[in-house]
mmCIF file of C-alpha atoms in Angstrom:
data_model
loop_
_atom_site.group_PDB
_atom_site.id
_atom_site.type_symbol
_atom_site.label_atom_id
_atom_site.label_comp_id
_atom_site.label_asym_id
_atom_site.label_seq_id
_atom_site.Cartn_x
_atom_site.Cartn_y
_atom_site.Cartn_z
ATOM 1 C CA UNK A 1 0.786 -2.355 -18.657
ATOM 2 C CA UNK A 2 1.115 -6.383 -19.156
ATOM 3 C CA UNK A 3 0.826 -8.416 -16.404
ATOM 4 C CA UNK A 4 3.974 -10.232 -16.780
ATOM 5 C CA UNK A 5 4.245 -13.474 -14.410
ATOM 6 C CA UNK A 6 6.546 -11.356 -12.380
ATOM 7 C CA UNK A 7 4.039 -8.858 -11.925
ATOM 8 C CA UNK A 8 1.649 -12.231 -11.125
ATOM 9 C CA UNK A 9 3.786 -13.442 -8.472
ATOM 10 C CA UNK A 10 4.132 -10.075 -7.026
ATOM 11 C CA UNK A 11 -0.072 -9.238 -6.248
ATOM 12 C CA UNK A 12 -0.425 -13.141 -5.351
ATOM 13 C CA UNK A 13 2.942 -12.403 -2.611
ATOM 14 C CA UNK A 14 1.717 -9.006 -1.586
ATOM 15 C CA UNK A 15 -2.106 -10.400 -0.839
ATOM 16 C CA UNK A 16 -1.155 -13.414 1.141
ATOM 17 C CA UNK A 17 1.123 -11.559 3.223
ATOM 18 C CA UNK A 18 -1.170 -9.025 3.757
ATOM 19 C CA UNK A 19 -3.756 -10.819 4.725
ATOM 20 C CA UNK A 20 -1.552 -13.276 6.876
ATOM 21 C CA UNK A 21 -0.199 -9.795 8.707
ATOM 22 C CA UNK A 22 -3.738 -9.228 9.141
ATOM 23 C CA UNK A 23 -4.151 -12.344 10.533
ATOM 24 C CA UNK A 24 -1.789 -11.988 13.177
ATOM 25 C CA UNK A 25 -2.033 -8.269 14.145
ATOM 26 C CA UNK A 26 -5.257 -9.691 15.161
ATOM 27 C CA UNK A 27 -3.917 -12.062 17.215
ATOM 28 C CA UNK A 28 -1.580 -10.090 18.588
ATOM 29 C CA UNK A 29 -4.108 -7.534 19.707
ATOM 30 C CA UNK A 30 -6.660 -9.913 20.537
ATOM 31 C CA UNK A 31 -5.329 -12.970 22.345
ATOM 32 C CA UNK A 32 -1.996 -11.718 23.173
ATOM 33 C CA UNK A 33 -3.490 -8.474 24.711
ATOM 34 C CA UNK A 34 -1.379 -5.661 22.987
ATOM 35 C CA UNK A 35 -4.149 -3.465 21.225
ATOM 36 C CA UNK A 36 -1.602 -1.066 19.882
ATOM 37 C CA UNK A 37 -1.976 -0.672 16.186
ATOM 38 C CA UNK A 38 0.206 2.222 15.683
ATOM 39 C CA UNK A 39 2.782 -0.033 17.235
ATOM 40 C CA UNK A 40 2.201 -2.841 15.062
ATOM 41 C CA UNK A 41 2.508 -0.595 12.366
ATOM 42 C CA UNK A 42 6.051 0.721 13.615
ATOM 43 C CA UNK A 43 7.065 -3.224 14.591
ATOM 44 C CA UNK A 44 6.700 -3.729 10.726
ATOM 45 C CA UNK A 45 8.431 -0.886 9.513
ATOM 46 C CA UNK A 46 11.505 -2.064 12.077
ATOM 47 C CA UNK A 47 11.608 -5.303 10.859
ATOM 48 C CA UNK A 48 12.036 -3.952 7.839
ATOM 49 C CA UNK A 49 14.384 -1.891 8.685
ATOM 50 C CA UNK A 50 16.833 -4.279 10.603
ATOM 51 C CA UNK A 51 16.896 -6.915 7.538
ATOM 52 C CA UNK A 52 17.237 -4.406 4.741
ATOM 53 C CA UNK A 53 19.891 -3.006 7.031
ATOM 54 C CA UNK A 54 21.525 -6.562 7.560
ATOM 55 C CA UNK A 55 21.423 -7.279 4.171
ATOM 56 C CA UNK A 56 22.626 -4.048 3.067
ATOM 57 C CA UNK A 57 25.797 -4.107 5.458
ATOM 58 C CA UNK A 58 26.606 -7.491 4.691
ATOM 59 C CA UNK A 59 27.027 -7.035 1.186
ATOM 60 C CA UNK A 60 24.018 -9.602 0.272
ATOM 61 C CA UNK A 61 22.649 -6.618 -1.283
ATOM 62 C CA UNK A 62 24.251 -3.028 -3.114
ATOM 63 C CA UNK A 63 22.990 0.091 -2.935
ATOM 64 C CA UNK A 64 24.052 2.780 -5.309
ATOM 65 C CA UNK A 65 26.015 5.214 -3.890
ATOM 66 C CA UNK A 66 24.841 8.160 -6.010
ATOM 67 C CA UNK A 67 21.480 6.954 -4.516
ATOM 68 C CA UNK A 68 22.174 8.050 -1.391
ATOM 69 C CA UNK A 69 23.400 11.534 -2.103
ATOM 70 C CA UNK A 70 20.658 12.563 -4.609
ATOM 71 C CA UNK A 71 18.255 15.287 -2.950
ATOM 72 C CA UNK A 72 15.018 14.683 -5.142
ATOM 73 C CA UNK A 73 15.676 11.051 -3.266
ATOM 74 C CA UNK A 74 15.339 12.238 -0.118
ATOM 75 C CA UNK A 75 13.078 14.782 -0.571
ATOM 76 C CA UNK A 76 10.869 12.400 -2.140
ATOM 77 C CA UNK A 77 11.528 9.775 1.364
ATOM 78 C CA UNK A 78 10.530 12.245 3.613
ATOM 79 C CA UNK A 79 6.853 13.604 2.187
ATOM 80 C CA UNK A 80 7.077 9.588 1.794
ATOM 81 C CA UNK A 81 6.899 9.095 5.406
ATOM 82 C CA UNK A 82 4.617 11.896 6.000
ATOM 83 C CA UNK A 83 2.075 10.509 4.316
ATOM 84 C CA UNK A 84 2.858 7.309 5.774
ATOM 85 C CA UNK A 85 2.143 9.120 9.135
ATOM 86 C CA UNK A 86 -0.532 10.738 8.176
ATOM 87 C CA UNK A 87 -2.385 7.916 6.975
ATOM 88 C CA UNK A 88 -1.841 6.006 10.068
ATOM 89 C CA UNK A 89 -2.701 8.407 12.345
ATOM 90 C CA UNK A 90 -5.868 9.593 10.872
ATOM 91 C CA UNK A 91 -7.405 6.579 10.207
ATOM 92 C CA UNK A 92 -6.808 5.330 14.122
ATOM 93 C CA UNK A 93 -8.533 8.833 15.044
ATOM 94 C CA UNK A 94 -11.545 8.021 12.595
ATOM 95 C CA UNK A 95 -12.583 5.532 14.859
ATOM 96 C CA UNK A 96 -13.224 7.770 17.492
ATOM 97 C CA UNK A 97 -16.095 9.532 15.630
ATOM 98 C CA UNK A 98 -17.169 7.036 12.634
ATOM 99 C CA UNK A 99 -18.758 3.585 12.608
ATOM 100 C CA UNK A 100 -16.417 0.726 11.181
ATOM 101 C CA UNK A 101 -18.700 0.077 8.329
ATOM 102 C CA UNK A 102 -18.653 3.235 7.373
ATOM 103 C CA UNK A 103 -15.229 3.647 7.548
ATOM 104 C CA UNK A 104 -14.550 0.368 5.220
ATOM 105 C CA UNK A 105 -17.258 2.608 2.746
ATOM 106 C CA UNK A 106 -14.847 5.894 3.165
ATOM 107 C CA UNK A 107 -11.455 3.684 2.387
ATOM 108 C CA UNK A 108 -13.179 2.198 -0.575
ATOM 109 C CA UNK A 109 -12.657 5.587 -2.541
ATOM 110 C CA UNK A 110 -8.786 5.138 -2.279
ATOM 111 C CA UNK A 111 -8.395 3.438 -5.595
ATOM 112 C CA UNK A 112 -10.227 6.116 -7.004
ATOM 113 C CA UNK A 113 -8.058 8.807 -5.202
ATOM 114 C CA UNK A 114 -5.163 7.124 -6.607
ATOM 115 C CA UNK A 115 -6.342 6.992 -10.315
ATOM 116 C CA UNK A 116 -7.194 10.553 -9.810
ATOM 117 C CA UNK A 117 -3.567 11.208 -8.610
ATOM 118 C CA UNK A 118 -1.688 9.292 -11.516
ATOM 119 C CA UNK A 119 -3.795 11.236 -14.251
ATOM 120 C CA UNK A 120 -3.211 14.521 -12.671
ATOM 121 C CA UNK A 121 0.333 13.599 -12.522
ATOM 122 C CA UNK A 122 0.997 12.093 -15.843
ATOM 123 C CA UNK A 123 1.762 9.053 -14.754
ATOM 124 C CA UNK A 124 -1.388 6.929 -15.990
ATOM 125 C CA UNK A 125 -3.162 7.201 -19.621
ATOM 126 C CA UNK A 126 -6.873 7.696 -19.490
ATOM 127 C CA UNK A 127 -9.087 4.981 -20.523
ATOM 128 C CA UNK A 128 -12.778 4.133 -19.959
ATOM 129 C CA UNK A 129 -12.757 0.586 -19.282
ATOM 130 C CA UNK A 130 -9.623 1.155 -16.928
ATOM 131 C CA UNK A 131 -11.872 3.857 -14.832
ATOM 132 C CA UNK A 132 -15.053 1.576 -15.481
ATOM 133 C CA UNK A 133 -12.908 -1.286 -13.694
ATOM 134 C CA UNK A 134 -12.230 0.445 -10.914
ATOM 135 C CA UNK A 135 -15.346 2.299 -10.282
ATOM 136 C CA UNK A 136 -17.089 -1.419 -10.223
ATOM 137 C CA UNK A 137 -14.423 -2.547 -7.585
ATOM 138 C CA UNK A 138 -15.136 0.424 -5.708
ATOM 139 C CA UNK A 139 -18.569 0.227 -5.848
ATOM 140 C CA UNK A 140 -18.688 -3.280 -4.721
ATOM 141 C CA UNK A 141 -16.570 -2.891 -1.929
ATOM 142 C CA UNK A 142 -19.239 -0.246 -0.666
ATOM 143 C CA UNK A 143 -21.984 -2.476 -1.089
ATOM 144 C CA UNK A 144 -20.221 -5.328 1.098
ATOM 145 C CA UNK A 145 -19.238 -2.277 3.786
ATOM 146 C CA UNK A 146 -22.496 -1.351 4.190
ATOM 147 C CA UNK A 147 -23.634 -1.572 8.148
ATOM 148 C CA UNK A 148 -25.189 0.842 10.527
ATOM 149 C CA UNK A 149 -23.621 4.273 9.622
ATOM 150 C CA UNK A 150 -22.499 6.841 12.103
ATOM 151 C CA UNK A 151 -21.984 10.012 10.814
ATOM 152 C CA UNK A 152 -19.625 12.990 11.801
ATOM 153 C CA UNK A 153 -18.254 15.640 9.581
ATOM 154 C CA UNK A 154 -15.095 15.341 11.799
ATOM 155 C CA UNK A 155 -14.667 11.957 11.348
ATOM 156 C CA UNK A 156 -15.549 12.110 7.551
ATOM 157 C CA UNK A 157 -12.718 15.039 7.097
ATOM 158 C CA UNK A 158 -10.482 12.794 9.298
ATOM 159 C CA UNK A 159 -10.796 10.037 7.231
ATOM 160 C CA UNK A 160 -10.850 11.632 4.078
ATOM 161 C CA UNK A 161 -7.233 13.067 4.992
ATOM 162 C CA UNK A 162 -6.248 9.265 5.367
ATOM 163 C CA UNK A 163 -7.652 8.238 2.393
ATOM 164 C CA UNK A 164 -5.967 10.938 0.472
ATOM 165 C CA UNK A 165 -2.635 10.522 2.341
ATOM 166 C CA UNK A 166 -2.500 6.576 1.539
ATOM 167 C CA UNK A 167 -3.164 7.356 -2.057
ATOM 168 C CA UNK A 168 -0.479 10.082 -2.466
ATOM 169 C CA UNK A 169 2.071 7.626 -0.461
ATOM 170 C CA UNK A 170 1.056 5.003 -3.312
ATOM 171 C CA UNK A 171 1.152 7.373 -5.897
ATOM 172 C CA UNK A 172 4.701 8.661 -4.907
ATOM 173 C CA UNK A 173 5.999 5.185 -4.058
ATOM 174 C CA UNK A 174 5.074 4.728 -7.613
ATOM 175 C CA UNK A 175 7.719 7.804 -8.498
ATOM 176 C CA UNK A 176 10.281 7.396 -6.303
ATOM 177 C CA UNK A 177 10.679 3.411 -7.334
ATOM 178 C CA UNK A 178 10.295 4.520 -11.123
ATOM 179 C CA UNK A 179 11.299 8.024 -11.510
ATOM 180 C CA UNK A 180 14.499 7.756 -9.747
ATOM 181 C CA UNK A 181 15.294 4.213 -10.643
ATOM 182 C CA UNK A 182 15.661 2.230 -7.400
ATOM 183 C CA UNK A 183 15.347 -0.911 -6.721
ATOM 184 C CA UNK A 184 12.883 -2.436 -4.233
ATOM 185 C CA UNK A 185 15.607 -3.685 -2.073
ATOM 186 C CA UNK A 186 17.320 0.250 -2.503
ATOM 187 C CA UNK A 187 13.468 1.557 -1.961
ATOM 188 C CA UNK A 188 13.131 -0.420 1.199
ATOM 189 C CA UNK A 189 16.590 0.348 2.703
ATOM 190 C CA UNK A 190 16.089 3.845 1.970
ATOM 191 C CA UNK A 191 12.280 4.522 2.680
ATOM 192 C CA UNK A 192 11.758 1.908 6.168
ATOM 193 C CA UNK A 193 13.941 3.912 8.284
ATOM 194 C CA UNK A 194 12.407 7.486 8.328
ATOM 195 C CA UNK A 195 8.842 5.681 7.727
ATOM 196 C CA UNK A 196 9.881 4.199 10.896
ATOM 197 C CA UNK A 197 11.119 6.944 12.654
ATOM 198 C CA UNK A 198 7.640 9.241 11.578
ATOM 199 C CA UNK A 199 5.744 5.787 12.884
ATOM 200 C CA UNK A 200 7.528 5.898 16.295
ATOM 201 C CA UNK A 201 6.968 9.315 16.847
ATOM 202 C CA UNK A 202 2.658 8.490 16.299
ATOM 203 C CA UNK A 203 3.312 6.388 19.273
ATOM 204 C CA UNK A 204 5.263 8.213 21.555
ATOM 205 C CA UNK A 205 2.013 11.208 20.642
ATOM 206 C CA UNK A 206 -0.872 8.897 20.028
ATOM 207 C CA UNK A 207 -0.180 5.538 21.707
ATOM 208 C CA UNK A 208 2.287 6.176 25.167
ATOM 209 C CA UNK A 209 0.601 3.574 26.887
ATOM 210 C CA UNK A 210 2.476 1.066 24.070
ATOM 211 C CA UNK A 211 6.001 2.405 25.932
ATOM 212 C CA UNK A 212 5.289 1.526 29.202
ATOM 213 C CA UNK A 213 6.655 -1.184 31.234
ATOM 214 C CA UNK A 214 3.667 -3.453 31.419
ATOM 215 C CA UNK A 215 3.105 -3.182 27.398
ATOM 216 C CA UNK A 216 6.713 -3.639 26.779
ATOM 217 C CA UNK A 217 6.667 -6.882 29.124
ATOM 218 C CA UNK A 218 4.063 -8.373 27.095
ATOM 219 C CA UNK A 219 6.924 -7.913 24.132
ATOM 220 C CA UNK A 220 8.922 -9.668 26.146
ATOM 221 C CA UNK A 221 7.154 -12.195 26.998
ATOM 222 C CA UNK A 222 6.298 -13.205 23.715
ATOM 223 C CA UNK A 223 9.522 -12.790 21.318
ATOM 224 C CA UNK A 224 8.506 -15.306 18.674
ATOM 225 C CA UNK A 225 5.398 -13.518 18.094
ATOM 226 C CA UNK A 226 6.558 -10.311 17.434
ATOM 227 C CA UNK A 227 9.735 -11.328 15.814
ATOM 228 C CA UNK A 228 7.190 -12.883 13.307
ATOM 229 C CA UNK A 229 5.188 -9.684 12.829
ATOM 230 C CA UNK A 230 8.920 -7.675 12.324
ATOM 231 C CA UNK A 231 9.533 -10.590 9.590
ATOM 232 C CA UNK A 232 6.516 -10.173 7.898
ATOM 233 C CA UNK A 233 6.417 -6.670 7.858
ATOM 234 C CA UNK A 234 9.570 -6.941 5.910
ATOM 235 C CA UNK A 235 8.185 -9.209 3.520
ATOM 236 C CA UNK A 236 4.991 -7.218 2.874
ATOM 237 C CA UNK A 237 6.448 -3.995 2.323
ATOM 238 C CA UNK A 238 9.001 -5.921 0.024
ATOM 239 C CA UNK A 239 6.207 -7.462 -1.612
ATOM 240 C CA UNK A 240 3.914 -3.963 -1.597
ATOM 241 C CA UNK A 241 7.517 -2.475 -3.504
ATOM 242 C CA UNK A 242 7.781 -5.141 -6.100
ATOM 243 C CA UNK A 243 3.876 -4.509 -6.731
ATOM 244 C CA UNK A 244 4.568 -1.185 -7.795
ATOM 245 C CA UNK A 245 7.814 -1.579 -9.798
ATOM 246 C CA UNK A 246 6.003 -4.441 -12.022
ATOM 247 C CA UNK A 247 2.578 -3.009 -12.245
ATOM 248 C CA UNK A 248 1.696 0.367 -10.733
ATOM 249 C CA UNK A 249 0.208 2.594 -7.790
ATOM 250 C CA UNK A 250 -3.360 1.309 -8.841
ATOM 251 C CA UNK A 251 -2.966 -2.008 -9.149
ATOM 252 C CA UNK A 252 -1.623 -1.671 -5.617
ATOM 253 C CA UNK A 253 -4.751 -0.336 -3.978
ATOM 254 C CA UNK A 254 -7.168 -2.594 -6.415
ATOM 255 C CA UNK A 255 -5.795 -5.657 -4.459
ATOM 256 C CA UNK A 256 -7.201 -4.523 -1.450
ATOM 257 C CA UNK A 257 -11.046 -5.297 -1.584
ATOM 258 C CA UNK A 258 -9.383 -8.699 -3.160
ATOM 259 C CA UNK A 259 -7.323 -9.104 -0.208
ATOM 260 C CA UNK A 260 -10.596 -8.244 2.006
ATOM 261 C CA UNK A 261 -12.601 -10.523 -0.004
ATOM 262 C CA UNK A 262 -9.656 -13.236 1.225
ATOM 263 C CA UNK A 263 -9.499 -12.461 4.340
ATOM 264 C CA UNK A 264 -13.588 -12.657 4.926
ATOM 265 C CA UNK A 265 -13.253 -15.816 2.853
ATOM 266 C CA UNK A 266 -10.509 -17.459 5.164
ATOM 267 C CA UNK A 267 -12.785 -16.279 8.155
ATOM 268 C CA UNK A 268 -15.753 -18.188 6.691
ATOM 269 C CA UNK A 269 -14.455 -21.634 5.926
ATOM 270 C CA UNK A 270 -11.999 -21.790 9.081
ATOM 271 C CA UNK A 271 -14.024 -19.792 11.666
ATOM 272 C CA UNK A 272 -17.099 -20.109 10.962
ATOM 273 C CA UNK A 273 -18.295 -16.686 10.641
ATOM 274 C CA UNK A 274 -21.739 -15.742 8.893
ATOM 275 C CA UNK A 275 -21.532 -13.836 5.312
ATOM 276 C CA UNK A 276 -24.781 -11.785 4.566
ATOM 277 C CA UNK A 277 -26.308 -12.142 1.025
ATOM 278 C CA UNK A 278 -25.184 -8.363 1.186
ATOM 279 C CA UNK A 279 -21.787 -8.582 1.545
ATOM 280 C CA UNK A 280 -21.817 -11.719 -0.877
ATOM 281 C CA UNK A 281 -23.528 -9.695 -3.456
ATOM 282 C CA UNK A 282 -20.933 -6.875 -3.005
ATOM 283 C CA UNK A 283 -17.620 -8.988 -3.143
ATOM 284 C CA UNK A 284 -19.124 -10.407 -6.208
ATOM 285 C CA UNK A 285 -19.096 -7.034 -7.760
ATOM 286 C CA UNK A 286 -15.745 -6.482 -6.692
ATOM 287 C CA UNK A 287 -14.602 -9.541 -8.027
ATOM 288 C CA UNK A 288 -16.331 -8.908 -11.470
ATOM 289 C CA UNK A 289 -14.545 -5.047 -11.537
ATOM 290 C CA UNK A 290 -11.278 -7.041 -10.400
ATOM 291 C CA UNK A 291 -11.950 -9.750 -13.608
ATOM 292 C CA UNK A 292 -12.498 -6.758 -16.347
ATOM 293 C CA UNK A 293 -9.501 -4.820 -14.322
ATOM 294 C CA UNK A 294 -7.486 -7.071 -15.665
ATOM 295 C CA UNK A 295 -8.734 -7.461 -18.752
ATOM 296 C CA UNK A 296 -7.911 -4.291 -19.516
ATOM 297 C CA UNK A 297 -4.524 -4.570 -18.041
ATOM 298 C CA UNK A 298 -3.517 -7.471 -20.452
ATOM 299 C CA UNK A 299 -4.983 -6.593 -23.613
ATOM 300 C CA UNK A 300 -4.834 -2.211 -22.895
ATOM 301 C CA UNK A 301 -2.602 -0.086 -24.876
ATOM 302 C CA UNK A 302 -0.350 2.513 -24.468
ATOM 303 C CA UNK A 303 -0.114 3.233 -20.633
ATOM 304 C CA UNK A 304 2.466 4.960 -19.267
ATOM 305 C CA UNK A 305 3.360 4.524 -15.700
ATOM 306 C CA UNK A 306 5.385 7.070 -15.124
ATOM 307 C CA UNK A 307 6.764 11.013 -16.672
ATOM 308 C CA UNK A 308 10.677 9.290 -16.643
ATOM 309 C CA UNK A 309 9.260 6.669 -19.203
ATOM 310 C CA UNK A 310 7.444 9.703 -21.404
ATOM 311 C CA UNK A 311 10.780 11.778 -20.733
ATOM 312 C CA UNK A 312 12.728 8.448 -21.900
ATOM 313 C CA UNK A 313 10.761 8.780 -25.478
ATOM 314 C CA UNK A 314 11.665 11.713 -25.719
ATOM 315 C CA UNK A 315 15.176 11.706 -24.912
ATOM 316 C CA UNK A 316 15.388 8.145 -27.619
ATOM 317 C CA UNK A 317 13.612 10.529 -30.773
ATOM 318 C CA UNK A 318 15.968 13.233 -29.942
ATOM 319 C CA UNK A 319 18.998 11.220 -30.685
ATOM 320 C CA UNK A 320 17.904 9.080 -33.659
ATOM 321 C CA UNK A 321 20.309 9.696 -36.646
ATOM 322 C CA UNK A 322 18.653 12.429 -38.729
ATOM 323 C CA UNK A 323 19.306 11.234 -42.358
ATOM 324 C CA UNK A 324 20.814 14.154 -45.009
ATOM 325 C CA UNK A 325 19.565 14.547 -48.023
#
């Protein structure tokens, strides 16, 4: 795996926006008075559902016919957006019976869930220093989590089904994007619209109170805002595509405690909120795991990313000329 400049430019893209959707689902929730995250969640996948759609229709962008008609496709799409479900709607329910602190400690483990994923699958060659990277991310984004901890064994299962659904949605992201060939812009026209749909239906379970009249108004009343959050969920899940294709699942979920380390770093120098020598001491450990991370990403060898690109291998030494003697 080399981190090309592409592959550059796609983590620095896929953090900012992530953080700046963080930003302003706060907002939203906070000052404009919608505390629907489900909904927010379903607002991004629509956005990107509408411009892919646009773009799609209008010929700015082609989608391969055969793409649409191939059943590992869509089978892969729709355990897709179950997981993409899943992972929503557990971790809104682990609130009810976990701490947040302790919840930021649980979803620290998903970059290890994922590298356990892509080994089991064949889709990532083991290496120390790649599992020693990670590890140190992981660990340090549990030190700078740490906080008062309520514990359930509900909750804990709860979130633990989360966890492992957001890493198996990376994970077969990472296969559907490489395995079958897509594109991102084929990826995002095809996956947003059932992710979407399994998103809606959360809310219509979960979140009704997000449907009614009064929560709708508040829509209304402020278009630009949530036109914005549509738009940037489009761009994010764009950028969260382009991730994968140029690196891989991993690298995906190790930008996370980065992006949290930006986001708490933003919060700092424009809001003035307090950072405990704690927390400093465990985004520092983070950032050190992040620093070797991709050391080993630019000087590693021999990574696969994927079975298609063993298969591929394959497939070239079978038809080599065989010289006669």
């Amino acid at each position: 795996l080399q981190m090309r400049p592409a592959a550059i430019l796609a983590c620095t893209l896929q953090m900012a926006t992530g953080a700046s959707f963080i930003f302003l689902n706060e907002r939203i929730m906070n000052a404009v008075g919608y505390p629907f995250p489900m909904m927010l969640s379903f607002i991004g996948f629509a956005g990107s559902t509408i411009i892919a759609t646009c773009l799609t229709w209008s010929g700015q962008v082609q989608v391969r016919q055969a793409t649409l008609v191939a059943s590992d496709v869509w089978i892969r799409i729709v355990l897709l957006s179950v997981f993409v479900t899943s992972s929503v709607v557990s971790g809104m329910a682990a609130y009810l019976y976990l701490s947040i602190s302790f919840i930021q400690m649980l979803k620290a483990t998903t970059p290890v869930m994922t590298m356990g994923f892509l080994l089991a699958f064949n889709m990532l060659t083991f290496k120390c220093a790649q599992v020693g990277s990670t590890l140190t991310i992981v660990i340090g984004a549990i030190i700078s989590s740490r906080g008062e901890i309520g514990l359930s064994t509900i909750g804990v299962m709860i979130m633990l089904v989360s966890c492992l659904s957001e890493a198996l949605r990376c994970v077969l992201t990472q296969a559907l994007l490489k395995g079958t060939k897509l594109s991102i812009m084929e990826g995002l026209y095809l996956m947003s619209p059932p992710c979407a749909a399994a998103t809606l239906i959360s809310v219509g379970v979960f979140e009704t109170e997000a449907l009614s009249s009064d929560s709708m108004s508040v829509i209304a009343s402020n278009p630009v805002v949530f036109t914005v959050a549509g738009s940037l969920g489009f761009v994010q899940h764009l950028c969260t595509l382009w991730v994968v294709q140029s690196t891989n699942a991993l690298t995906l979920k190790i930008l996370g405690p980065l992006r949290s380390i930006m986001v708490v770093g933003v919060s700092v120098l424009c809001y003035g909120e307090s950072l405990s020598s704690l927390k400093g001491w465990g985004y520092a450990i983070s950032l050190c795991g992040l620093f070797w991370y991709n050391i080993v990403s630019l000087y590693g060898e021999g990574e696969k990313n994927t079975m298609a690109e063993v298969v591929k291998e394959e497939e070239i030494q079978m038809v080599k000329p065989t010289v006669i003697k």
